[in-house]
Amino acid sequence: MLAGDARQLKQTSDVRRIARMAAQRPLRFGLRSRDILFFMHIPRNAGTTLFAQLETRFAENETLSLGGPNLHEFLAKSTSSQFEDCRLIRGHLDYSIYKYLPRKPVYVTMLRDPIQRVVSLYGYVRDNPEHRFHRELINSNLTLGQFIQRPEPRKIVSNEQVRMLVGLRRREAAHLSNRAMLEMAMMRLDEFAFFGLVEHFIESLKLLQFTFDWPPFEDIGALNKARTNSGSPKYEQSDLDDIRDSNELDMALYSYAKQLFAARLNVMRETIGKQPRSNPYTEQIEVIVGRKSVRTRLMGSVAVRALGKIRRQIIPEGSAYEEAYLRIRRRMTGW
Amino acid sequence: MNMAEQSARFDLASDDVLLFLHIPKTAGLSMISLLEQQFKREEILELHSVPGQGRTEKSVVLEGLGMRSQELKQRIRLIRGHLSFGPYDTLIWRYIVQTPVVITLLRDPVERTISAYMHMRRNVVNNPGFQEKYPTILDWVKDPENAHRVVNRLTRQIVGAYFRGRRLSEGKGGLSDQALLSIAKQRLEQFPFVGLTERFQESMNLLHHTFGWDLPAEVPQINVSPTRISRFDFSSEEIEAIRERTNLDEDLYKAAEELFDRRWHAMQQKRSAASAGTD
């Protein structure tokens, strides 16, 4: 049934419907004064880079990066009021973070092609001694294929993206069918204020900026990348197939995510295309012209020309309106 | 544990927008009469169905208001109506707020369904020919045309109307029951207040405690007189037909009761701590 689901997603009618649906939901997301942005950092999904960008939008004292070995203990003992002044939180934590916060957070995340993600995770474990599976991998000289079969590592390389999005504990999720898990993960993508794709990082940043109406992000490069040494082995196709087989849900989710992401990018482009070039002096023009009972919502250079016409007809030389008009025209056109 | 579990309090910011998901026949109007006392007239937005063909409901009302959406965003503090809330539901997201503070009132699904049937039966003006078409509740419940009113109404309203571009009530290609129920339960936990019709007085008490309001002297009593129609007036076949179609709601309602108990308990603890001066 699952392969059928994934196949079904590829049908054009689904793609059209997803596109139509994406268009119904305005991408702009207004944050209210007490809203908390929670960046669900799924490991190996360019999260460090994305968080570095997110941090630039908030003050240091309202940002919280959660980590460390006793994270769940810390959360269990915490009171939600401890998070009241946070406006940005980040952590390798799943959807259930809402249980610990004073209000439901605004979720954002990054997704990645599941096979790439696991390959990256293997490389990261191999190269980083502080990772808890590092010793096991090095001591037993595990290949990628062997690594993903080990009982503990297996838990984090199999459908991790879906599991984090669903956010239920293992025993709670045990009774859920694969189909239900996948559906819930897809609902989250609809619900999240924003999700990006590692494979389209630049566009993701554009979409993120557009969503929250932020100034554009600067290019800071990629952080915390897995080291690629020239001596690194090529991975066996059978290993990559193994990864795919143990990530059926993540594969189906990613397929949906790609379509929804593309549809949202389109909506963003169309919205930007329709917007008149932003002209902060439009309102001033309206007010001034409005006093003469002539209303205009014209923008930019068109407004200048319209004002010119009005000036000739209505505004007498030397009046306060002429002065204001000249001031505005100077600002808008630079002369 | 989040605030609601610890002390059953939720701090409303001055720019927060309360959204009351009013499920029909849950004594919502009685709750609304209390809710509205906390807000000014111009801060309240009521969304109701606009009768007519095709695209009706709140979308028409909101699009009419859309012209002044900036004003709406700043002015509205309470929204209420027979609606659900999600990224594709109604136009609240588009015009007013993306992060409302959601509250709701739930009722035992069998009682609610009975109440919905009786209401439509009584309402001859809006439902001419209803009694002739559906002489018994069994006829009404079994007609697929009424599925959107009957089948797991509580759960579907909590989850929202759309999934992957399809209306859930259409039944095809929609969410599996498991996902529907699981999402609904998580949503309830995320709502700072979920009341129970069967415990209305206590619910209003908890509601006011949650947002730090003073409970007014006059709390509306809802009619629970012995002459009121209840499940005991119907055959077991009829009740079974309702239960079959509200299986998820039943589960959800149990979860809501447990959630209510936890928060009630938290409220009691907070109150006794306050009075003992140890708060």
Coordinates of C-alpha atoms in Angstrom, one line a residue, chain B residues 100-205:
Chain B
P100 CA -5.1 32.3 17.3
V101 CA -5.6 31.1 20.9
V102 CA -8.0 28.3 20.3
I103 CA -10.7 27.2 22.7
T104 CA -13.7 24.9 22.3
L105 CA -16.5 23.1 24.1
L106 CA -17.2 19.4 23.5
R107 CA -20.2 17.3 24.3
D108 CA -20.9 13.6 24.5
P109 CA -21.3 12.6 20.8
V110 CA -24.5 10.6 21.2
E111 CA -26.2 13.4 23.1
R112 CA -24.9 16.0 20.6
T113 CA -26.2 14.1 17.6
I114 CA -29.6 13.6 19.2
S115 CA -29.7 17.3 20.0
A116 CA -28.7 18.2 16.4
Y117 CA -31.6 16.0 15.1
M118 CA -34.1 17.4 17.5
H119 CA -33.0 20.9 16.7
M120 CA -33.5 20.5 13.0
R121 CA -36.8 18.8 13.5
R122 CA -38.1 21.7 15.6
N123 CA -36.8 24.3 13.2
V124 CA -39.6 24.0 10.7
V125 CA -38.9 27.3 9.1
N126 CA -35.3 26.5 8.1
N127 CA -36.0 22.9 7.4
P128 CA -39.3 22.5 5.7
G129 CA -40.3 18.9 5.1
F130 CA -37.7 17.6 7.6
Q131 CA -40.1 15.6 9.7
E132 CA -41.6 14.0 6.6
K133 CA -38.2 13.1 5.1
Y134 CA -36.7 11.9 8.4
P135 CA -39.5 10.7 10.7
T136 CA -37.0 8.9 12.9
I137 CA -33.4 9.7 13.9
L138 CA -32.4 6.5 12.2
D139 CA -33.5 7.8 8.8
W140 CA -31.5 11.0 9.4
V141 CA -28.3 9.4 10.6
K142 CA -28.3 6.8 7.8
D143 CA -28.7 9.2 4.9
P144 CA -25.3 9.8 3.5
E145 CA -26.3 13.4 2.7
N146 CA -26.1 14.2 6.4
A147 CA -22.6 12.6 6.9
H148 CA -20.9 15.9 7.3
R149 CA -23.3 16.7 10.2
V150 CA -23.1 13.3 11.9
V151 CA -20.0 11.3 11.1
N152 CA -17.4 12.1 13.7
R153 CA -18.4 15.7 13.7
L154 CA -16.3 16.6 16.8
T155 CA -13.1 15.1 15.5
R156 CA -13.4 16.6 12.0
Q157 CA -14.1 20.1 13.2
I158 CA -11.1 19.9 15.5
V159 CA -8.8 18.7 12.8
G160 CA -9.9 21.0 10.1
A161 CA -11.6 20.7 6.8
Y162 CA -8.8 20.0 4.4
F163 CA -6.1 17.6 3.8
R164 CA -3.9 17.6 0.7
G165 CA -6.5 19.7 -1.0
R166 CA -9.5 17.5 -0.4
R167 CA -12.4 18.3 2.0
L168 CA -12.3 15.6 4.7
S169 CA -16.1 15.3 4.7
E170 CA -16.0 14.0 1.1
G171 CA -14.6 10.8 2.6
K172 CA -12.5 9.9 -0.4
G173 CA -8.7 10.1 -0.2
G174 CA -9.0 11.7 3.1
L175 CA -7.2 11.0 6.3
S176 CA -7.3 7.6 7.9
D177 CA -9.3 7.3 11.1
Q178 CA -6.1 6.7 13.1
A179 CA -4.4 9.9 11.9
L180 CA -7.6 11.9 12.3
L181 CA -8.0 10.9 15.9
S182 CA -4.4 11.2 16.8
I183 CA -4.2 14.7 15.4
A184 CA -7.4 15.7 17.1
K185 CA -6.1 14.6 20.4
Q186 CA -2.9 16.5 20.0
R187 CA -4.9 19.6 19.0
L188 CA -6.9 19.4 22.2
E189 CA -3.8 19.4 24.2
Q190 CA -2.7 22.5 22.3
F191 CA -5.9 24.4 23.1
P192 CA -5.5 26.3 26.4
F193 CA -9.2 25.5 27.2
V194 CA -11.4 22.6 26.3
G195 CA -14.8 22.6 28.1
L196 CA -17.4 19.8 28.5
T197 CA -21.1 20.5 28.1
E198 CA -21.9 17.8 30.7
R199 CA -19.8 19.8 33.2
F200 CA -20.8 23.2 32.1
Q201 CA -20.6 25.1 35.4
E202 CA -17.2 23.7 36.1
S203 CA -16.1 24.4 32.6
M204 CA -17.0 28.1 32.9
N205 CA -15.2 28.1 36.2

